[in-house]
Amino acid sequence: MTDKRNLLLLYDRPQEPVFVEKGEQKTVFDVPDNFLPDRYRAIGNELQNRFGEAAENRIPVKNISLPDLRIPMSLGRHEQFSLFIPAHRRPGANTIRRRSTESNVTIPFERTFRDLDANRPSVGTSAEAQFNFCGCGWPQHMLIPKGLPEGLRCELFVMLTNYEEDRIEQDLVGTCNDAFSFCGVRDRLYPDRRPMGFPFDRLPRQGSDRLNTFLTPNMFVVDEHKIRLPPYTVAELTYPNINITNVTVQMDNGGDAQTLRTRFMESDVNLTRGLDFVPRGDVFARFTHLNHEPFTYIINVNNGNNAQVLCTARIFMAPKFDERGTEMMFRDQRHLMIELDRFVIACKYSNSGTHYKGNTKSFLSSFPGKVPFIRTLYVYPESLLH
């Protein structure tokens, strides 16, 4: 639906099904079958053909993942809506939907073995230095750890912080955004005022022996220098009037909620530059590696401020129990927190859920003494080998 004015047609006979002709031009919405109510879903094609025969204009409706509609669907079709009814003006109800494939931690697997011959800038130029810097990030299949046959209990942690306090004012035009949280941005400041790993980079405050006692309303759920730092106070961790009411995880291809599935898979990689004393040419190897089924975070947020605010969403995951099956103390669990995503989102002050999708890039840890995996198998141009 490219013209947003078409939405006004939904006010024409609003109690009629959406597939019935609307407006003076007899416009019909071509709705995917899975968007139809259960009573019509089995005969979707027949309905579209029957009611669309005399249509002068057809509007295709894109098939997307349906957001959480529990709040708007709680109002009956024939009931009246009014902002003077308290239940109809639940302040700041937001629903953030974030797919695992949009993670700010990962890049698509095929990009981890990109061919550096393609579109390479001239040797020795600043453009080439930028080209070499870009492209780092964990492969998508390495986002979550390997599961166990009997399952591995983990805890997912979500936190929203004030983006206005997180942001760094600088020009990022022309720079790559891959791996910025760990790799930074070339020739720019690190684009986050918070420390790497925040808020798990310090010991918990007194009385926060478990993760659930560490939480503030905007959360849900051994470096010696770091040990000397004081714990974060509640004021440093809290985002006033931002309250995460619920977090769920759903598999994109169906399955039980709050359950992630891992598996092993085989992939091919070109080892041309990794083998010595062999004829020039492509040498492909097939290897087995860990992967997981794509999933979506659904985060329900209440914004109690009187205006839209920008939030930094930070998502972590860690095992809940240790090897003995005992629930982990937070002081130990924090060291096992894996950052799954970090992105900026606008939380609106409204009476209904607002749904978001992100498309930010990813980041990769570059520990001292280690080379990012993607650099070990680069295919460099012949001009650089002499």
Coordinates of C-alpha atoms in Angstrom, one line a residue:
M1 CA 0.0 0.0 0.0
T2 CA 2.0 2.9 -1.3
D3 CA -0.6 5.7 -0.9
K4 CA -1.4 6.2 2.8
R5 CA -4.6 8.0 1.8
N6 CA -6.0 4.6 1.0
L7 CA -6.3 4.0 4.7
L8 CA -9.2 6.5 4.7
L9 CA -11.2 3.9 2.8
L10 CA -11.3 1.8 5.9
Y11 CA -13.7 4.4 7.4
D12 CA -16.2 3.7 4.6
R13 CA -18.7 1.2 6.1
P14 CA -16.2 0.2 8.8
Q15 CA -18.3 -2.7 10.2
E16 CA -18.2 -4.4 6.8
P17 CA -15.4 -6.9 6.1
V18 CA -12.3 -5.3 4.6
F19 CA -12.6 -7.3 1.4
V20 CA -15.9 -5.7 0.4
E21 CA -15.8 -2.8 -2.1
K22 CA -15.0 0.6 -0.6
G23 CA -15.4 4.2 -1.8
E24 CA -16.9 5.6 -5.0
Q25 CA -14.3 3.9 -7.2
K26 CA -15.3 0.5 -5.9
T27 CA -11.8 -0.2 -4.4
V28 CA -11.0 -3.6 -3.0
F29 CA -8.2 -4.5 -0.6
D30 CA -6.4 -7.7 -1.6
V31 CA -5.9 -9.2 1.8
P32 CA -3.7 -12.3 2.4
D33 CA -5.8 -15.2 3.6
N34 CA -4.0 -15.4 7.0
F35 CA -5.2 -11.9 7.8
L36 CA -8.8 -12.9 7.5
P37 CA -10.9 -14.0 10.5
D38 CA -11.1 -17.8 11.0
R39 CA -14.6 -18.0 9.6
Y40 CA -13.4 -16.6 6.2
R41 CA -9.9 -18.0 6.0
A42 CA -10.8 -21.3 4.3
I43 CA -12.7 -19.5 1.5
G44 CA -10.3 -16.5 1.0
N45 CA -9.9 -16.9 -2.8
E46 CA -13.6 -17.2 -3.3
L47 CA -14.3 -14.1 -1.4
Q48 CA -11.7 -12.0 -3.2
N49 CA -13.1 -13.2 -6.6
R50 CA -16.7 -12.7 -5.6
F51 CA -16.4 -9.2 -4.2
G52 CA -13.7 -8.0 -6.5
E53 CA -15.4 -8.7 -9.9
A54 CA -16.7 -5.1 -10.3
A55 CA -13.7 -3.5 -8.6
E56 CA -12.2 -0.5 -10.4
N57 CA -9.2 -0.3 -8.2
R58 CA -7.3 -3.0 -6.2
I59 CA -5.0 -2.3 -3.3
P60 CA -2.5 -5.1 -2.5
V61 CA -1.9 -5.6 1.3
K62 CA 1.6 -6.8 2.1
N63 CA 1.8 -10.0 4.0
I64 CA 3.8 -9.2 7.2
S65 CA 4.2 -10.7 10.6
L66 CA 1.1 -9.6 12.6
P67 CA 1.9 -7.4 15.6
D68 CA 0.4 -8.0 19.0
L69 CA -3.3 -7.0 18.5
R70 CA -4.6 -7.9 22.0
I71 CA -5.1 -4.3 23.0
P72 CA -7.1 -3.1 20.0
M73 CA -8.9 -6.4 19.6
S74 CA -10.1 -6.1 23.2
L75 CA -12.6 -3.6 21.9
G76 CA -15.6 -5.2 20.3
R77 CA -16.4 -4.5 16.6
H78 CA -19.7 -2.8 17.6
E79 CA -18.5 -1.0 20.7
Q80 CA -17.9 2.7 20.8
F81 CA -14.4 4.1 21.2
S82 CA -13.7 7.2 23.3
L83 CA -10.7 8.8 24.8
F84 CA -12.9 9.7 27.8
I85 CA -13.1 6.1 28.7
P86 CA -10.1 5.2 30.9
A87 CA -9.7 1.7 29.5
H88 CA -9.4 3.2 26.0
R89 CA -6.6 5.6 26.8
R90 CA -4.0 3.3 28.4
P91 CA -1.0 5.7 28.5
G92 CA 2.0 4.9 26.4
A93 CA 1.2 1.3 25.4
N94 CA 4.0 0.3 22.9
T95 CA 4.8 -3.0 21.4
I96 CA 8.3 -3.4 20.0
R97 CA 8.7 -6.2 17.5
R98 CA 12.3 -7.1 16.7
R99 CA 13.3 -10.1 14.5
S100 CA 16.5 -11.9 15.4
T101 CA 17.7 -11.5 11.8
E102 CA 17.7 -7.7 12.3
S103 CA 20.1 -8.0 15.2
N104 CA 22.6 -5.3 15.8
V105 CA 25.1 -8.1 16.7
T106 CA 25.1 -10.2 13.5
I107 CA 25.5 -10.0 9.8
P108 CA 24.3 -12.5 7.2
F109 CA 26.5 -15.5 6.9
E110 CA 27.3 -14.9 3.2
R111 CA 28.8 -11.5 4.1
T112 CA 31.4 -13.1 6.4
F113 CA 33.1 -14.5 3.4
R114 CA 32.7 -11.6 1.0
D115 CA 34.9 -11.4 -2.1
L116 CA 37.2 -8.4 -1.6
D117 CA 37.9 -8.2 -5.3
A118 CA 34.4 -6.8 -5.9
N119 CA 34.1 -3.0 -5.9
R120 CA 37.5 -2.6 -4.2
P121 CA 38.7 1.1 -4.1
S122 CA 42.1 2.0 -5.3
V123 CA 45.0 0.7 -3.2
G124 CA 46.4 3.1 -0.6
T125 CA 43.4 5.4 -0.6
S126 CA 41.2 6.4 2.4
A127 CA 38.3 4.7 0.6
E128 CA 40.2 1.4 0.6
A129 CA 40.9 1.8 4.4
Q130 CA 37.2 2.3 5.0
F131 CA 36.4 -0.7 2.8
N132 CA 38.7 -2.9 4.8
F133 CA 37.2 -1.7 8.1
C134 CA 33.6 -2.4 7.1
G135 CA 32.0 -5.8 7.1
C136 CA 32.7 -7.2 10.5
G137 CA 30.1 -8.8 12.7
W138 CA 29.2 -12.2 14.2
P139 CA 27.7 -14.5 11.5
Q140 CA 23.9 -14.8 12.1
H141 CA 24.1 -18.4 13.0
M142 CA 26.4 -17.6 16.0
L143 CA 23.8 -15.3 17.8
I144 CA 22.8 -17.7 20.5
P145 CA 24.7 -20.6 22.2
K146 CA 24.2 -24.3 21.5
G147 CA 21.3 -25.9 23.2
L148 CA 21.3 -29.3 24.9
P149 CA 19.2 -32.3 24.1
E150 CA 17.2 -31.8 27.3
G151 CA 17.0 -28.1 26.8
L152 CA 19.0 -25.2 28.3
R153 CA 17.2 -22.8 30.6
C154 CA 18.2 -19.2 29.9
E155 CA 17.0 -15.7 30.9
L156 CA 16.4 -13.0 28.4
F157 CA 17.1 -9.5 29.7
V158 CA 15.7 -6.4 28.0
M159 CA 16.4 -2.8 29.1
L160 CA 15.4 0.6 27.7
T161 CA 17.6 3.6 28.4
N162 CA 17.3 7.3 27.4
Y163 CA 18.7 7.6 23.9
E164 CA 19.2 11.4 24.4
E165 CA 21.7 10.5 27.2
D166 CA 23.2 7.6 25.2
R167 CA 23.9 9.3 21.9
I168 CA 27.2 10.9 20.7
E169 CA 26.8 13.9 18.5
Q170 CA 28.9 13.3 15.4
D171 CA 28.6 12.9 11.7
L172 CA 28.4 9.3 10.6
V173 CA 27.6 10.0 6.9
G174 CA 29.7 7.8 4.7
T175 CA 30.8 5.4 7.4
C176 CA 29.8 1.8 7.8
N177 CA 27.6 0.8 10.8
D178 CA 28.7 -2.8 10.9
A179 CA 30.0 -3.9 14.3
F180 CA 30.0 -0.4 15.7
S181 CA 29.3 -1.5 19.3
F182 CA 32.5 -3.5 19.5
C183 CA 34.6 -2.3 16.5
G184 CA 33.5 1.3 16.8
V185 CA 33.3 3.5 13.8
R186 CA 36.4 4.3 11.8
D187 CA 37.8 7.8 12.6
R188 CA 34.9 8.6 14.9
L189 CA 34.0 8.5 18.6
Y190 CA 32.6 5.3 20.0
P191 CA 28.8 5.9 19.3
D192 CA 27.5 5.2 22.8
R193 CA 28.1 7.0 26.0
R194 CA 27.4 3.9 28.0
P195 CA 30.3 1.4 28.7
M196 CA 30.5 -1.7 26.6
G197 CA 28.4 -4.4 28.2
F198 CA 26.3 -1.9 30.2
P199 CA 24.7 -2.6 32.7
F200 CA 26.6 -5.9 33.3
D201 CA 30.1 -4.2 33.3
R202 CA 29.9 -3.6 37.1
L203 CA 29.1 -5.6 40.2
P204 CA 25.5 -5.5 41.3
R205 CA 24.4 -3.1 44.0
Q206 CA 23.9 -4.5 47.5
G207 CA 20.8 -6.7 47.8
S208 CA 20.7 -7.6 44.1
D209 CA 21.8 -11.3 44.6
R210 CA 19.5 -12.5 41.8
L211 CA 18.7 -10.9 38.4
N212 CA 15.0 -10.3 39.4
T213 CA 16.1 -8.2 42.3
F214 CA 18.3 -6.1 40.0
L215 CA 15.5 -5.1 37.8
T216 CA 14.0 -1.6 37.6
P217 CA 10.7 -0.8 35.7
N218 CA 12.5 -0.1 32.4
M219 CA 14.0 -3.6 32.5
F220 CA 12.4 -7.0 32.1
V221 CA 13.4 -9.9 32.8
V222 CA 37.3 -9.8 35.5
D223 CA 38.7 -6.7 34.9
E224 CA 40.3 -5.5 38.2
H225 CA 39.5 -1.9 37.3
K226 CA 35.9 -2.8 36.8
I227 CA 35.8 -4.5 40.3
R228 CA 36.8 -1.2 41.9
L229 CA 34.0 0.7 40.2
P230 CA 31.0 1.4 42.4
P231 CA 27.8 -0.5 41.5
Y232 CA 25.2 1.4 39.4
T233 CA 22.6 3.1 41.5
V234 CA 18.9 2.7 40.8
A235 CA 18.9 6.2 39.5
E236 CA 21.6 5.4 37.0
L237 CA 19.7 2.3 35.7
T238 CA 16.1 3.7 35.7
Y239 CA 14.5 5.5 32.8
P240 CA 11.7 7.6 34.4
N241 CA 8.2 6.8 33.3
I242 CA 9.3 3.9 31.0
N243 CA 7.9 0.6 32.2
I244 CA 8.5 -2.7 30.4
T245 CA 5.3 -4.8 31.1
N246 CA 6.1 -8.0 29.2
V247 CA 8.6 -9.6 26.9
T248 CA 7.9 -12.7 24.8
V249 CA 9.9 -14.5 22.1
Q250 CA 8.2 -16.2 19.2
M251 CA 9.7 -18.4 16.5
D252 CA 9.1 -17.0 13.1
N253 CA 8.1 -20.4 11.7
G254 CA 5.8 -21.3 14.6
G255 CA 6.4 -23.2 17.8
D256 CA 6.1 -22.8 21.5
A257 CA 6.5 -19.2 22.8
Q258 CA 9.6 -18.5 25.0
T259 CA 11.4 -21.5 23.3
L260 CA 14.4 -21.1 20.9
R261 CA 15.6 -23.9 18.7
T262 CA 19.2 -24.5 17.8
R263 CA 20.6 -27.0 15.3
F264 CA 23.7 -27.9 13.3
M265 CA 23.9 -27.2 9.6
E266 CA 26.4 -27.6 6.8
S267 CA 27.8 -24.6 4.8
D268 CA 30.4 -24.3 1.9
V269 CA 33.3 -21.8 2.2
N270 CA 36.0 -20.9 -0.3
L271 CA 39.4 -21.7 1.2
T272 CA 41.5 -20.5 -1.7
R273 CA 43.6 -18.1 0.3
G274 CA 43.9 -20.5 3.3
L275 CA 45.7 -23.3 1.5
D276 CA 49.4 -23.4 0.6
F277 CA 51.1 -25.2 -2.3
V278 CA 47.9 -25.9 -4.3
P279 CA 47.0 -24.8 -7.8
R280 CA 45.3 -21.4 -8.0
G281 CA 41.5 -21.6 -8.2
D282 CA 38.5 -22.1 -6.0
V283 CA 38.8 -24.7 -3.3
F284 CA 35.5 -25.2 -1.4
A285 CA 35.2 -27.0 1.9
R286 CA 32.0 -28.0 3.6
F287 CA 31.8 -27.7 7.4
T288 CA 29.3 -28.2 10.1
H289 CA 28.4 -25.3 12.4
L290 CA 25.8 -24.2 14.9
N291 CA 22.7 -22.2 13.7
H292 CA 19.3 -21.4 15.1
E293 CA 15.8 -20.8 13.9
P294 CA 14.8 -17.1 13.3
F295 CA 12.7 -15.6 16.1
T296 CA 11.1 -12.3 17.0
Y297 CA 11.2 -10.3 20.3
I298 CA 7.9 -8.7 21.3
I299 CA 8.4 -6.1 24.0
N300 CA 5.4 -4.3 25.6
V301 CA 6.4 -0.9 26.9
N302 CA 4.3 1.8 28.7
N303 CA 5.5 5.3 28.2
G304 CA 4.2 7.4 31.0
N305 CA 5.8 10.6 29.7
N306 CA 3.5 13.1 28.0
A307 CA 5.4 12.9 24.7
Q308 CA 7.2 10.5 22.5
V309 CA 10.7 9.6 23.7
L310 CA 13.7 7.8 22.1
C311 CA 14.9 4.7 23.9
T312 CA 18.0 2.5 23.5
A313 CA 16.9 -1.1 23.7
R314 CA 19.5 -3.5 25.0
I315 CA 18.9 -7.2 24.9
F316 CA 21.0 -9.9 26.7
M317 CA 20.7 -13.6 27.4
A318 CA 22.4 -15.8 29.9
P319 CA 21.9 -19.3 31.5
K320 CA 19.6 -19.3 34.5
F321 CA 21.0 -22.4 36.2
D322 CA 24.6 -23.5 36.8
E323 CA 26.0 -27.0 36.0
R324 CA 24.4 -28.3 39.3
G325 CA 21.0 -27.1 38.3
T326 CA 21.1 -24.3 41.0
E327 CA 19.8 -20.9 40.1
M328 CA 22.8 -18.7 39.4
M329 CA 23.7 -15.8 41.6
F330 CA 23.6 -12.6 39.7
R331 CA 27.2 -11.7 40.4
D332 CA 28.2 -14.9 38.5
Q333 CA 25.4 -14.7 35.9
R334 CA 26.4 -11.2 34.7
H335 CA 29.7 -12.6 33.3
L336 CA 27.8 -15.0 31.1
M337 CA 25.4 -12.3 29.6
I338 CA 25.5 -12.4 25.8
E339 CA 24.5 -9.2 24.1
L340 CA 21.9 -10.2 21.4
D341 CA 20.9 -6.8 20.2
R342 CA 21.0 -3.0 20.7
F343 CA 18.9 -0.5 18.8
V344 CA 17.2 2.8 19.1
I345 CA 13.4 3.0 19.1
A346 CA 10.8 5.7 19.5
C347 CA 8.3 5.0 22.2
K348 CA 5.1 6.9 21.6
Y349 CA 2.6 8.2 24.1
S350 CA -0.6 6.7 22.8
N351 CA -3.6 4.6 23.7
S352 CA -2.7 1.6 21.5
G353 CA 0.2 -0.6 20.7
T354 CA 2.8 0.7 18.3
H355 CA 4.9 -1.9 16.4
Y356 CA 8.4 -1.5 15.3
K357 CA 10.9 -3.2 13.0
G358 CA 14.6 -2.3 13.0
N359 CA 17.3 -2.6 10.3
T360 CA 20.4 -1.5 12.1
K361 CA 23.7 -3.2 11.6
S362 CA 25.8 -5.4 13.8
F363 CA 28.9 -5.5 15.8
L364 CA 31.7 -7.9 16.6
S365 CA 34.1 -8.2 19.5
S366 CA 37.7 -7.7 18.6
F367 CA 39.7 -9.0 21.6
P368 CA 43.4 -8.2 21.8
G369 CA 45.5 -10.9 20.1
K370 CA 42.6 -12.3 18.1
V371 CA 41.8 -11.7 14.4
P372 CA 38.1 -11.6 13.4
F373 CA 37.1 -14.8 11.7
I374 CA 36.1 -13.1 8.5
R375 CA 39.6 -11.8 7.9
T376 CA 41.2 -15.3 7.9
L377 CA 39.5 -16.3 4.7
Y378 CA 39.4 -13.1 2.7
V379 CA 40.1 -13.3 -1.0
Y380 CA 42.5 -10.5 -1.7
P381 CA 43.3 -9.1 -5.2
E382 CA 46.4 -10.4 -6.8
S383 CA 47.9 -6.8 -6.8
L384 CA 48.3 -7.0 -3.0
L385 CA 50.1 -10.3 -3.0
H386 CA 53.3 -9.1 -4.6

